[in-house]
Each structure stands twice: as structure tokens, then as C-alpha cells.
Amino acid sequence: MKNISGYWDQNVSNWKVANHLQIGTQAFFEEVERYRFEKLDYLPAAAGFDRYCGRKVLDIGCGLGTDTSRFASHGADVTGIDISPQAIALAKENFGWRRVPGQLLIMNGETLDLPSNEFDFVYCHTVLHFTPSPGKMVREIHRVLKPGGTALLMAINRRSWLYFLHRIAGVKIDYMDAPVFHKMDLRDFTELTAPFPDKEIKLYRFPKRTEVHKGWKAAVYNTLFVDLFHALPARMTRNTGYHMLAFVRKTDSVG
């Protein structure tokens, strides 16, 4: 896990939209948050940041604490973990200027040093495809959830529009150079989430105009591809979302 931890120590703050700002400042965190929720406009409704007031929430792979702090700001009792010490250090700074409480810990999501049947909700977004054994992480999530507790699990769809562009036009996908990068399809993701028979899988993250990339490729992408994609019938594109989200519930008392 040392290589993985070191990679994220170097890359957790590597946000191109904020590279003109001093890392760890309020302006940096605000710009990262603005860009993240503009690009992932589906996320607030899907995650339900405001639905867990007074309940125990675990964020696995919390990174800078951007999402974690949203749960906390709405009154959740949050624990955020990350394998990267640099991520946890920055997340603590993020929580500090926001003045929200939370427990932020350096920890491996595949071997959680946390009690069984402890959390009402586990949030695991943009993490499973970066860990060596995603199945082990899913089993740990099942273990720490209370009976009746729920989780949001996310994976990358290798049959997505973005992978199509990557293969035919060499479009860069963020963090594909990470030590681990699993590519799944709907069948793979369904099998991965087998510990949770009570689940619903939905696809999100469809093309949006880019503000990070420049030049003629960005112009073609923004003016041709994005508009053309959204003009196609939904039946042709609905299974090509880049993000697969599983909304799951623990139905038994076995940790």
C-alpha cells in the first residue's frame, strides 16, 4: 500500500482549476468545491448530504474532505478516512476553516480499524477503482454498517462515453496512471456488490463542457461532441455514464 499512499500524497491536491492558488487556503478549497460540484452536478442529490443529521456517516477515501464536510455541515456525525497522510492533513485544514466537526483518520479502507455495525451510512465515491482489492473493501463496508444501514458505492464504467473517447481520440482520463485503476462494467459492478442483495445501480456523469482543457480539441469536444451526445435518444446513451453508483442496504445483522 506504500506506493498507493505515496501516489495520493502527491496527487490529492493536483486540481488544475486551482493550480494558481496556494494549496490549503480557503480560496483553494472553495475553488476545488466549486469545480467538483459543477462537473458532478448529480452528486448532491445522489449523495443526500442533507439527509443524515444526527446519524453516523463514514466517508472512505475522503481526500480533501470536500464531500465529507458537506455531510458534517448538515449535522452528521462524520468520520473520514484516507490512506494518504497528506489528504488527511489537508482535510483537517478544510474542516478547520469551515468550522465543522469531524473525525479524520489515516486508514486503509480494505482493513478498517472500526467497530462492526457502527455506521448508519457509508459513502465510498471515487475509491473502489483505485484500491487493490475492491471486493475486500466492499466486505468491510458491509461489516461496519448497522443492520438496515445504507451505503453509496461508486465505480468507473469501462463501457462509458469517456472510455470511448479515450480509445479513439486519446482523451486523457484523470489518474489513469495511478498504481491501481480497475475498469468495470455493469455486470462486474453487480458482482462486486454481491454482499448487498438489496441494491439499485444507476449511471451518472454524462458529457459536460470542459473548462480545464484548451485549444482546438476542447473546442471540438465542447461544440460538437457534447451537443451531439445530448441530442441522441436516451435509449442509446443511458448505459454510457462514466460513473456507476450502487445504492445499497445492509439487510442482516452479520458483520
PDB file of C-alpha atoms in Angstrom:
ATOM      1  CA  MET A   1       0.000   0.000   0.000  1.00  0.00           C
ATOM      2  CA  LYS A   2       3.048   2.295   0.319  1.00  0.00           C
ATOM      3  CA  ASN A   3       3.107   3.113  -3.407  1.00  0.00           C
ATOM      4  CA  ILE A   4      -0.621   3.892  -3.377  1.00  0.00           C
ATOM      5  CA  SER A   5      -0.300   6.137  -0.332  1.00  0.00           C
ATOM      6  CA  GLY A   6       2.670   7.948  -1.860  1.00  0.00           C
ATOM      7  CA  TYR A   7       0.880   8.457  -5.165  1.00  0.00           C
ATOM      8  CA  TRP A   8      -2.103  10.119  -3.490  1.00  0.00           C
ATOM      9  CA  ASP A   9       0.141  12.182  -1.230  1.00  0.00           C
ATOM     10  CA  GLN A  10       1.484  13.721  -4.446  1.00  0.00           C
ATOM     11  CA  ASN A  11      -1.811  13.961  -6.322  1.00  0.00           C
ATOM     12  CA  VAL A  12      -4.589  14.667  -3.817  1.00  0.00           C
ATOM     13  CA  SER A  13      -4.166  18.442  -4.267  1.00  0.00           C
ATOM     14  CA  ASN A  14      -3.426  18.304  -8.011  1.00  0.00           C
ATOM     15  CA  TRP A  15      -6.541  20.161  -9.196  1.00  0.00           C
ATOM     16  CA  LYS A  16      -5.832  22.020 -12.441  1.00  0.00           C
ATOM     17  CA  VAL A  17      -8.608  24.559 -11.850  1.00  0.00           C
ATOM     18  CA  ALA A  18      -6.951  25.592  -8.576  1.00  0.00           C
ATOM     19  CA  ASN A  19      -3.270  25.358  -9.536  1.00  0.00           C
ATOM     20  CA  HIS A  20      -2.969  29.159  -9.374  1.00  0.00           C
ATOM     21  CA  LEU A  21      -3.959  29.131  -5.692  1.00  0.00           C
ATOM     22  CA  GLN A  22      -1.929  28.263  -2.616  1.00  0.00           C
ATOM     23  CA  ILE A  23      -2.733  24.722  -1.531  1.00  0.00           C
ATOM     24  CA  GLY A  24      -4.564  24.548   1.777  1.00  0.00           C
ATOM     25  CA  THR A  25      -6.023  28.051   1.685  1.00  0.00           C
ATOM     26  CA  GLN A  26      -9.716  28.829   1.883  1.00  0.00           C
ATOM     27  CA  ALA A  27      -9.642  30.031  -1.734  1.00  0.00           C
ATOM     28  CA  PHE A  28      -8.116  26.715  -2.823  1.00  0.00           C
ATOM     29  CA  PHE A  29     -10.768  24.621  -1.081  1.00  0.00           C
ATOM     30  CA  GLU A  30     -13.581  26.818  -2.386  1.00  0.00           C
ATOM     31  CA  GLU A  31     -12.369  26.577  -5.980  1.00  0.00           C
ATOM     32  CA  VAL A  32     -11.995  22.784  -5.765  1.00  0.00           C
ATOM     33  CA  GLU A  33     -15.509  22.527  -4.326  1.00  0.00           C
ATOM     34  CA  ARG A  34     -16.984  24.821  -6.987  1.00  0.00           C
ATOM     35  CA  TYR A  35     -15.446  22.829  -9.825  1.00  0.00           C
ATOM     36  CA  ARG A  36     -16.241  19.413  -8.339  1.00  0.00           C
ATOM     37  CA  PHE A  37     -19.947  20.073  -7.901  1.00  0.00           C
ATOM     38  CA  GLU A  38     -20.237  21.852 -11.227  1.00  0.00           C
ATOM     39  CA  LYS A  39     -18.723  18.852 -13.029  1.00  0.00           C
ATOM     40  CA  LEU A  40     -20.539  16.289 -10.869  1.00  0.00           C
ATOM     41  CA  ASP A  41     -23.834  18.136 -10.724  1.00  0.00           C
ATOM     42  CA  TYR A  42     -25.667  14.881  -9.998  1.00  0.00           C
ATOM     43  CA  LEU A  43     -23.801  14.317  -6.728  1.00  0.00           C
ATOM     44  CA  PRO A  44     -25.654  16.452  -4.132  1.00  0.00           C
ATOM     45  CA  ALA A  45     -28.989  14.775  -4.912  1.00  0.00           C
ATOM     46  CA  ALA A  46     -27.457  11.288  -5.227  1.00  0.00           C
ATOM     47  CA  ALA A  47     -25.382  11.527  -2.042  1.00  0.00           C
ATOM     48  CA  GLY A  48     -28.052  13.262   0.005  1.00  0.00           C
ATOM     49  CA  PHE A  49     -25.624  15.337   2.043  1.00  0.00           C
ATOM     50  CA  ASP A  50     -28.533  16.835   3.990  1.00  0.00           C
ATOM     51  CA  ARG A  51     -30.231  13.552   4.895  1.00  0.00           C
ATOM     52  CA  TYR A  52     -28.036  12.335   7.767  1.00  0.00           C
ATOM     53  CA  CYS A  53     -28.346  14.921  10.530  1.00  0.00           C
ATOM     54  CA  GLY A  54     -27.551  13.244  13.863  1.00  0.00           C
ATOM     55  CA  ARG A  55     -26.519   9.983  12.187  1.00  0.00           C
ATOM     56  CA  LYS A  56     -23.091   8.345  11.931  1.00  0.00           C
ATOM     57  CA  VAL A  57     -21.522   8.682   8.486  1.00  0.00           C
ATOM     58  CA  LEU A  58     -18.265   7.142   7.249  1.00  0.00           C
ATOM     59  CA  ASP A  59     -16.517   8.559   4.179  1.00  0.00           C
ATOM     60  CA  ILE A  60     -13.966   6.108   2.774  1.00  0.00           C
ATOM     61  CA  GLY A  61     -11.266   7.824   0.731  1.00  0.00           C
ATOM     62  CA  CYS A  62     -12.272  11.298   1.880  1.00  0.00           C
ATOM     63  CA  GLY A  63      -9.435  13.106   0.078  1.00  0.00           C
ATOM     64  CA  LEU A  64      -9.557  16.846   0.824  1.00  0.00           C
ATOM     65  CA  GLY A  65     -12.777  16.373   2.793  1.00  0.00           C
ATOM     66  CA  THR A  66     -14.881  18.250   0.238  1.00  0.00           C
ATOM     67  CA  ASP A  67     -17.790  15.812   0.338  1.00  0.00           C
ATOM     68  CA  THR A  68     -17.233  14.819   3.970  1.00  0.00           C
ATOM     69  CA  SER A  69     -17.604  18.412   5.103  1.00  0.00           C
ATOM     70  CA  ARG A  70     -20.978  18.663   3.375  1.00  0.00           C
ATOM     71  CA  PHE A  71     -22.320  15.809   5.484  1.00  0.00           C
ATOM     72  CA  ALA A  72     -20.839  17.479   8.576  1.00  0.00           C
ATOM     73  CA  SER A  73     -22.285  20.904   7.745  1.00  0.00           C
ATOM     74  CA  HIS A  74     -25.752  19.337   7.726  1.00  0.00           C
ATOM     75  CA  GLY A  75     -25.299  17.851  11.195  1.00  0.00           C
ATOM     76  CA  ALA A  76     -23.991  14.337  10.507  1.00  0.00           C
ATOM     77  CA  ASP A  77     -21.527  12.730  12.921  1.00  0.00           C
ATOM     78  CA  VAL A  78     -18.778  12.155  10.351  1.00  0.00           C
ATOM     79  CA  THR A  79     -15.664  10.021  10.206  1.00  0.00           C
ATOM     80  CA  GLY A  80     -13.466  10.471   7.148  1.00  0.00           C
ATOM     81  CA  ILE A  81     -10.611   8.109   6.352  1.00  0.00           C
ATOM     82  CA  ASP A  82      -7.922   8.122   3.685  1.00  0.00           C
ATOM     83  CA  ILE A  83      -4.789   6.098   3.015  1.00  0.00           C
ATOM     84  CA  SER A  84      -2.879   9.322   2.259  1.00  0.00           C
ATOM     85  CA  PRO A  85      -1.465  11.281   5.233  1.00  0.00           C
ATOM     86  CA  GLN A  86      -1.335  14.396   3.039  1.00  0.00           C
ATOM     87  CA  ALA A  87      -5.042  14.024   2.260  1.00  0.00           C
ATOM     88  CA  ILE A  88      -5.943  13.824   5.940  1.00  0.00           C
ATOM     89  CA  ALA A  89      -3.731  16.820   6.781  1.00  0.00           C
ATOM     90  CA  LEU A  90      -5.468  18.929   4.121  1.00  0.00           C
ATOM     91  CA  ALA A  91      -8.920  17.623   5.078  1.00  0.00           C
ATOM     92  CA  LYS A  92      -8.293  18.814   8.636  1.00  0.00           C
ATOM     93  CA  GLU A  93      -7.400  22.279   7.300  1.00  0.00           C
ATOM     94  CA  ASN A  94     -10.552  22.223   5.184  1.00  0.00           C
ATOM     95  CA  PHE A  95     -12.705  21.322   8.182  1.00  0.00           C
ATOM     96  CA  GLY A  96     -10.923  23.973  10.226  1.00  0.00           C
ATOM     97  CA  TRP A  97     -11.807  26.965   8.088  1.00  0.00           C
ATOM     98  CA  ARG A  98     -15.351  25.665   7.591  1.00  0.00           C
ATOM     99  CA  ARG A  99     -15.662  25.252  11.384  1.00  0.00           C
ATOM    100  CA  VAL A 100     -17.370  21.880  11.145  1.00  0.00           C
ATOM    101  CA  PRO A 101     -16.632  18.908  13.435  1.00  0.00           C
ATOM    102  CA  GLY A 102     -15.435  15.520  12.257  1.00  0.00           C
ATOM    103  CA  GLN A 103     -13.026  12.696  12.920  1.00  0.00           C
ATOM    104  CA  LEU A 104     -10.398  12.430  10.153  1.00  0.00           C
ATOM    105  CA  LEU A 105      -8.094   9.413  10.232  1.00  0.00           C
ATOM    106  CA  ILE A 106      -5.294   7.848   8.183  1.00  0.00           C
ATOM    107  CA  MET A 107      -6.629   4.373   7.443  1.00  0.00           C
ATOM    108  CA  ASN A 108      -6.808   1.703   4.745  1.00  0.00           C
ATOM    109  CA  GLY A 109     -10.373   1.141   3.589  1.00  0.00           C
ATOM    110  CA  GLU A 110      -9.680  -2.550   2.951  1.00  0.00           C
ATOM    111  CA  THR A 111      -8.842  -3.136   6.637  1.00  0.00           C
ATOM    112  CA  LEU A 112     -10.956  -0.715   8.634  1.00  0.00           C
ATOM    113  CA  ASP A 113      -9.907  -0.291  12.258  1.00  0.00           C
ATOM    114  CA  LEU A 114     -13.512   0.444  13.170  1.00  0.00           C
ATOM    115  CA  PRO A 115     -16.206  -1.496  15.053  1.00  0.00           C
ATOM    116  CA  SER A 116     -18.735  -3.687  13.271  1.00  0.00           C
ATOM    117  CA  ASN A 117     -22.337  -2.472  12.972  1.00  0.00           C
ATOM    118  CA  GLU A 118     -21.265   1.117  13.708  1.00  0.00           C
ATOM    119  CA  PHE A 119     -22.441   3.426  10.909  1.00  0.00           C
ATOM    120  CA  ASP A 120     -25.808   4.468   9.543  1.00  0.00           C
ATOM    121  CA  PHE A 121     -24.356   5.427   6.154  1.00  0.00           C
ATOM    122  CA  VAL A 122     -21.087   4.707   4.333  1.00  0.00           C
ATOM    123  CA  TYR A 123     -20.006   6.884   1.429  1.00  0.00           C
ATOM    124  CA  CYS A 124     -17.423   5.463  -0.967  1.00  0.00           C
ATOM    125  CA  HIS A 125     -17.161   7.652  -4.067  1.00  0.00           C
ATOM    126  CA  THR A 126     -14.176   7.591  -6.490  1.00  0.00           C
ATOM    127  CA  VAL A 127     -12.326   4.985  -4.442  1.00  0.00           C
ATOM    128  CA  LEU A 128     -13.147   1.370  -5.382  1.00  0.00           C
ATOM    129  CA  HIS A 129     -11.326   1.514  -8.726  1.00  0.00           C
ATOM    130  CA  PHE A 130      -8.143   2.756  -7.008  1.00  0.00           C
ATOM    131  CA  THR A 131      -7.815   0.040  -4.349  1.00  0.00           C
ATOM    132  CA  PRO A 132      -6.063  -3.334  -4.945  1.00  0.00           C
ATOM    133  CA  SER A 133      -8.990  -5.434  -3.704  1.00  0.00           C
ATOM    134  CA  PRO A 134     -12.306  -3.629  -4.153  1.00  0.00           C
ATOM    135  CA  GLY A 135     -14.161  -6.760  -3.053  1.00  0.00           C
ATOM    136  CA  LYS A 136     -12.389  -6.655   0.290  1.00  0.00           C
ATOM    137  CA  MET A 137     -13.343  -3.002   0.720  1.00  0.00           C
ATOM    138  CA  VAL A 138     -16.992  -3.742  -0.054  1.00  0.00           C
ATOM    139  CA  ARG A 139     -16.994  -6.520   2.555  1.00  0.00           C
ATOM    140  CA  GLU A 140     -15.527  -4.115   5.114  1.00  0.00           C
ATOM    141  CA  ILE A 141     -18.225  -1.576   4.289  1.00  0.00           C
ATOM    142  CA  HIS A 142     -20.837  -4.271   4.880  1.00  0.00           C
ATOM    143  CA  ARG A 143     -19.219  -5.155   8.207  1.00  0.00           C
ATOM    144  CA  VAL A 144     -19.180  -1.630   9.662  1.00  0.00           C
ATOM    145  CA  LEU A 145     -22.722  -0.771   8.579  1.00  0.00           C
ATOM    146  CA  LYS A 146     -25.525  -1.145  11.093  1.00  0.00           C
ATOM    147  CA  PRO A 147     -28.287  -3.585  10.133  1.00  0.00           C
ATOM    148  CA  GLY A 148     -30.608  -1.550   7.966  1.00  0.00           C
ATOM    149  CA  GLY A 149     -27.798   0.910   7.234  1.00  0.00           C
ATOM    150  CA  THR A 150     -27.174   2.150   3.715  1.00  0.00           C
ATOM    151  CA  ALA A 151     -24.180   2.961   1.543  1.00  0.00           C
ATOM    152  CA  LEU A 152     -23.344   4.679  -1.707  1.00  0.00           C
ATOM    153  CA  LEU A 153     -20.666   2.845  -3.704  1.00  0.00           C
ATOM    154  CA  MET A 154     -19.206   4.135  -6.960  1.00  0.00           C
ATOM    155  CA  ALA A 155     -17.093   2.597  -9.738  1.00  0.00           C
ATOM    156  CA  ILE A 156     -15.850   3.595 -13.194  1.00  0.00           C
ATOM    157  CA  ASN A 157     -17.729   2.263 -16.227  1.00  0.00           C
ATOM    158  CA  ARG A 158     -15.388   0.921 -18.891  1.00  0.00           C
ATOM    159  CA  ARG A 159     -18.261   0.957 -21.412  1.00  0.00           C
ATOM    160  CA  SER A 160     -18.773   4.680 -20.959  1.00  0.00           C
ATOM    161  CA  TRP A 161     -18.676   7.552 -23.439  1.00  0.00           C
ATOM    162  CA  LEU A 162     -15.433   8.761 -21.843  1.00  0.00           C
ATOM    163  CA  TYR A 163     -13.637   5.463 -22.424  1.00  0.00           C
ATOM    164  CA  PHE A 164     -14.865   5.570 -25.991  1.00  0.00           C
ATOM    165  CA  LEU A 165     -13.235   8.985 -26.433  1.00  0.00           C
ATOM    166  CA  HIS A 166     -10.120   7.774 -24.671  1.00  0.00           C
ATOM    167  CA  ARG A 167      -9.744   4.848 -27.068  1.00  0.00           C
ATOM    168  CA  ILE A 168     -10.466   6.662 -30.340  1.00  0.00           C
ATOM    169  CA  ALA A 169      -9.079  10.142 -29.639  1.00  0.00           C
ATOM    170  CA  GLY A 170      -6.593   9.670 -26.818  1.00  0.00           C
ATOM    171  CA  VAL A 171      -8.594  11.796 -24.395  1.00  0.00           C
ATOM    172  CA  LYS A 172      -6.816  11.743 -21.045  1.00  0.00           C
ATOM    173  CA  ILE A 173      -8.637  10.229 -18.087  1.00  0.00           C
ATOM    174  CA  ASP A 174      -7.655  11.623 -14.699  1.00  0.00           C
ATOM    175  CA  TYR A 175      -5.448   9.386 -12.542  1.00  0.00           C
ATOM    176  CA  MET A 176      -5.308   6.505 -15.014  1.00  0.00           C
ATOM    177  CA  ASP A 177      -1.601   6.386 -14.122  1.00  0.00           C
ATOM    178  CA  ALA A 178      -2.437   5.524 -10.506  1.00  0.00           C
ATOM    179  CA  PRO A 179      -0.824   2.328  -9.140  1.00  0.00           C
ATOM    180  CA  VAL A 180      -4.259   0.654  -9.335  1.00  0.00           C
ATOM    181  CA  PHE A 181      -7.068   1.559 -11.752  1.00  0.00           C
ATOM    182  CA  HIS A 182      -9.849  -1.021 -12.118  1.00  0.00           C
ATOM    183  CA  LYS A 183     -12.187  -0.768 -15.096  1.00  0.00           C
ATOM    184  CA  MET A 184     -15.579  -2.434 -14.687  1.00  0.00           C
ATOM    185  CA  ASP A 185     -18.874  -2.789 -16.485  1.00  0.00           C
ATOM    186  CA  LEU A 186     -22.360  -3.144 -15.035  1.00  0.00           C
ATOM    187  CA  ARG A 187     -22.021  -6.909 -14.669  1.00  0.00           C
ATOM    188  CA  ASP A 188     -18.692  -6.573 -12.849  1.00  0.00           C
ATOM    189  CA  PHE A 189     -20.112  -3.939 -10.518  1.00  0.00           C
ATOM    190  CA  THR A 190     -23.186  -6.027  -9.787  1.00  0.00           C
ATOM    191  CA  GLU A 191     -20.952  -8.961  -8.818  1.00  0.00           C
ATOM    192  CA  LEU A 192     -18.677  -6.704  -6.734  1.00  0.00           C
ATOM    193  CA  THR A 193     -21.629  -5.503  -4.667  1.00  0.00           C
ATOM    194  CA  ALA A 194     -22.901  -9.053  -4.044  1.00  0.00           C
ATOM    195  CA  PRO A 195     -22.726  -8.671  -0.219  1.00  0.00           C
ATOM    196  CA  PHE A 196     -25.670  -6.294  -0.672  1.00  0.00           C
ATOM    197  CA  PRO A 197     -28.545  -8.104  -2.403  1.00  0.00           C
ATOM    198  CA  ASP A 198     -30.764  -5.110  -1.630  1.00  0.00           C
ATOM    199  CA  LYS A 199     -29.421  -2.536  -4.089  1.00  0.00           C
ATOM    200  CA  GLU A 200     -30.107  -0.272  -7.024  1.00  0.00           C
ATOM    201  CA  ILE A 201     -27.460   0.654  -9.595  1.00  0.00           C
ATOM    202  CA  LYS A 202     -27.702   3.849 -11.614  1.00  0.00           C
ATOM    203  CA  LEU A 203     -25.382   5.516 -14.120  1.00  0.00           C
ATOM    204  CA  TYR A 204     -24.312   9.149 -13.903  1.00  0.00           C
ATOM    205  CA  ARG A 205     -21.621  11.545 -15.180  1.00  0.00           C
ATOM    206  CA  PHE A 206     -22.518  12.260 -18.779  1.00  0.00           C
ATOM    207  CA  PRO A 207     -20.604  14.721 -21.011  1.00  0.00           C
ATOM    208  CA  LYS A 208     -20.296  18.329 -19.892  1.00  0.00           C
ATOM    209  CA  ARG A 209     -18.323  21.158 -21.440  1.00  0.00           C
ATOM    210  CA  THR A 210     -14.733  21.300 -20.240  1.00  0.00           C
ATOM    211  CA  GLU A 211     -13.151  24.374 -18.676  1.00  0.00           C
ATOM    212  CA  VAL A 212      -9.810  22.757 -17.855  1.00  0.00           C
ATOM    213  CA  HIS A 213      -8.697  21.766 -21.357  1.00  0.00           C
ATOM    214  CA  LYS A 214      -7.959  24.365 -24.031  1.00  0.00           C
ATOM    215  CA  GLY A 215      -7.241  24.529 -27.767  1.00  0.00           C
ATOM    216  CA  TRP A 216      -8.899  23.001 -30.787  1.00  0.00           C
ATOM    217  CA  LYS A 217      -9.591  19.631 -29.151  1.00  0.00           C
ATOM    218  CA  ALA A 218     -11.527  21.325 -26.367  1.00  0.00           C
ATOM    219  CA  ALA A 219     -13.428  23.419 -28.926  1.00  0.00           C
ATOM    220  CA  VAL A 220     -14.415  20.341 -30.937  1.00  0.00           C
ATOM    221  CA  TYR A 221     -15.388  18.488 -27.780  1.00  0.00           C
ATOM    222  CA  ASN A 222     -17.477  21.363 -26.407  1.00  0.00           C
ATOM    223  CA  THR A 223     -19.203  22.458 -29.608  1.00  0.00           C
ATOM    224  CA  LEU A 224     -19.663  19.157 -31.397  1.00  0.00           C
ATOM    225  CA  PHE A 225     -19.416  16.094 -29.201  1.00  0.00           C
ATOM    226  CA  VAL A 226     -21.288  17.322 -26.106  1.00  0.00           C
ATOM    227  CA  ASP A 227     -24.217  18.789 -28.044  1.00  0.00           C
ATOM    228  CA  LEU A 228     -24.427  15.776 -30.354  1.00  0.00           C
ATOM    229  CA  PHE A 229     -24.356  13.340 -27.439  1.00  0.00           C
ATOM    230  CA  HIS A 230     -27.229  15.056 -25.661  1.00  0.00           C
ATOM    231  CA  ALA A 231     -29.233  15.219 -28.868  1.00  0.00           C
ATOM    232  CA  LEU A 232     -29.217  11.420 -29.177  1.00  0.00           C
ATOM    233  CA  PRO A 233     -32.191   9.392 -27.871  1.00  0.00           C
ATOM    234  CA  ALA A 234     -31.795   8.425 -24.210  1.00  0.00           C
ATOM    235  CA  ARG A 235     -32.121   4.725 -25.047  1.00  0.00           C
ATOM    236  CA  MET A 236     -28.817   4.973 -26.940  1.00  0.00           C
ATOM    237  CA  THR A 237     -26.837   6.728 -24.191  1.00  0.00           C
ATOM    238  CA  ARG A 238     -28.339   5.828 -20.820  1.00  0.00           C
ATOM    239  CA  ASN A 239     -25.868   2.970 -20.176  1.00  0.00           C
ATOM    240  CA  THR A 240     -22.790   5.015 -21.094  1.00  0.00           C
ATOM    241  CA  GLY A 241     -22.458   7.077 -17.930  1.00  0.00           C
ATOM    242  CA  TYR A 242     -18.874   7.227 -16.682  1.00  0.00           C
ATOM    243  CA  HIS A 243     -19.863   6.770 -13.035  1.00  0.00           C
ATOM    244  CA  MET A 244     -21.773   3.724 -11.804  1.00  0.00           C
ATOM    245  CA  LEU A 245     -23.428   4.241  -8.413  1.00  0.00           C
ATOM    246  CA  ALA A 246     -24.820   1.454  -6.267  1.00  0.00           C
ATOM    247  CA  PHE A 247     -27.316   2.466  -3.567  1.00  0.00           C
ATOM    248  CA  VAL A 248     -27.215  -0.468  -1.149  1.00  0.00           C
ATOM    249  CA  ARG A 249     -28.703  -1.524   2.181  1.00  0.00           C
ATOM    250  CA  LYS A 250     -27.452  -3.999   4.773  1.00  0.00           C
ATOM    251  CA  THR A 251     -30.263  -6.443   5.353  1.00  0.00           C
ATOM    252  CA  ASP A 252     -28.786  -8.719   8.033  1.00  0.00           C
ATOM    253  CA  SER A 253     -27.020  -8.474  11.376  1.00  0.00           C
ATOM    254  CA  VAL A 254     -23.875 -10.350  10.379  1.00  0.00           C
ATOM    255  CA  GLY A 255     -20.779  -8.104  10.304  1.00  0.00           C
TER     256      GLY A 255
END
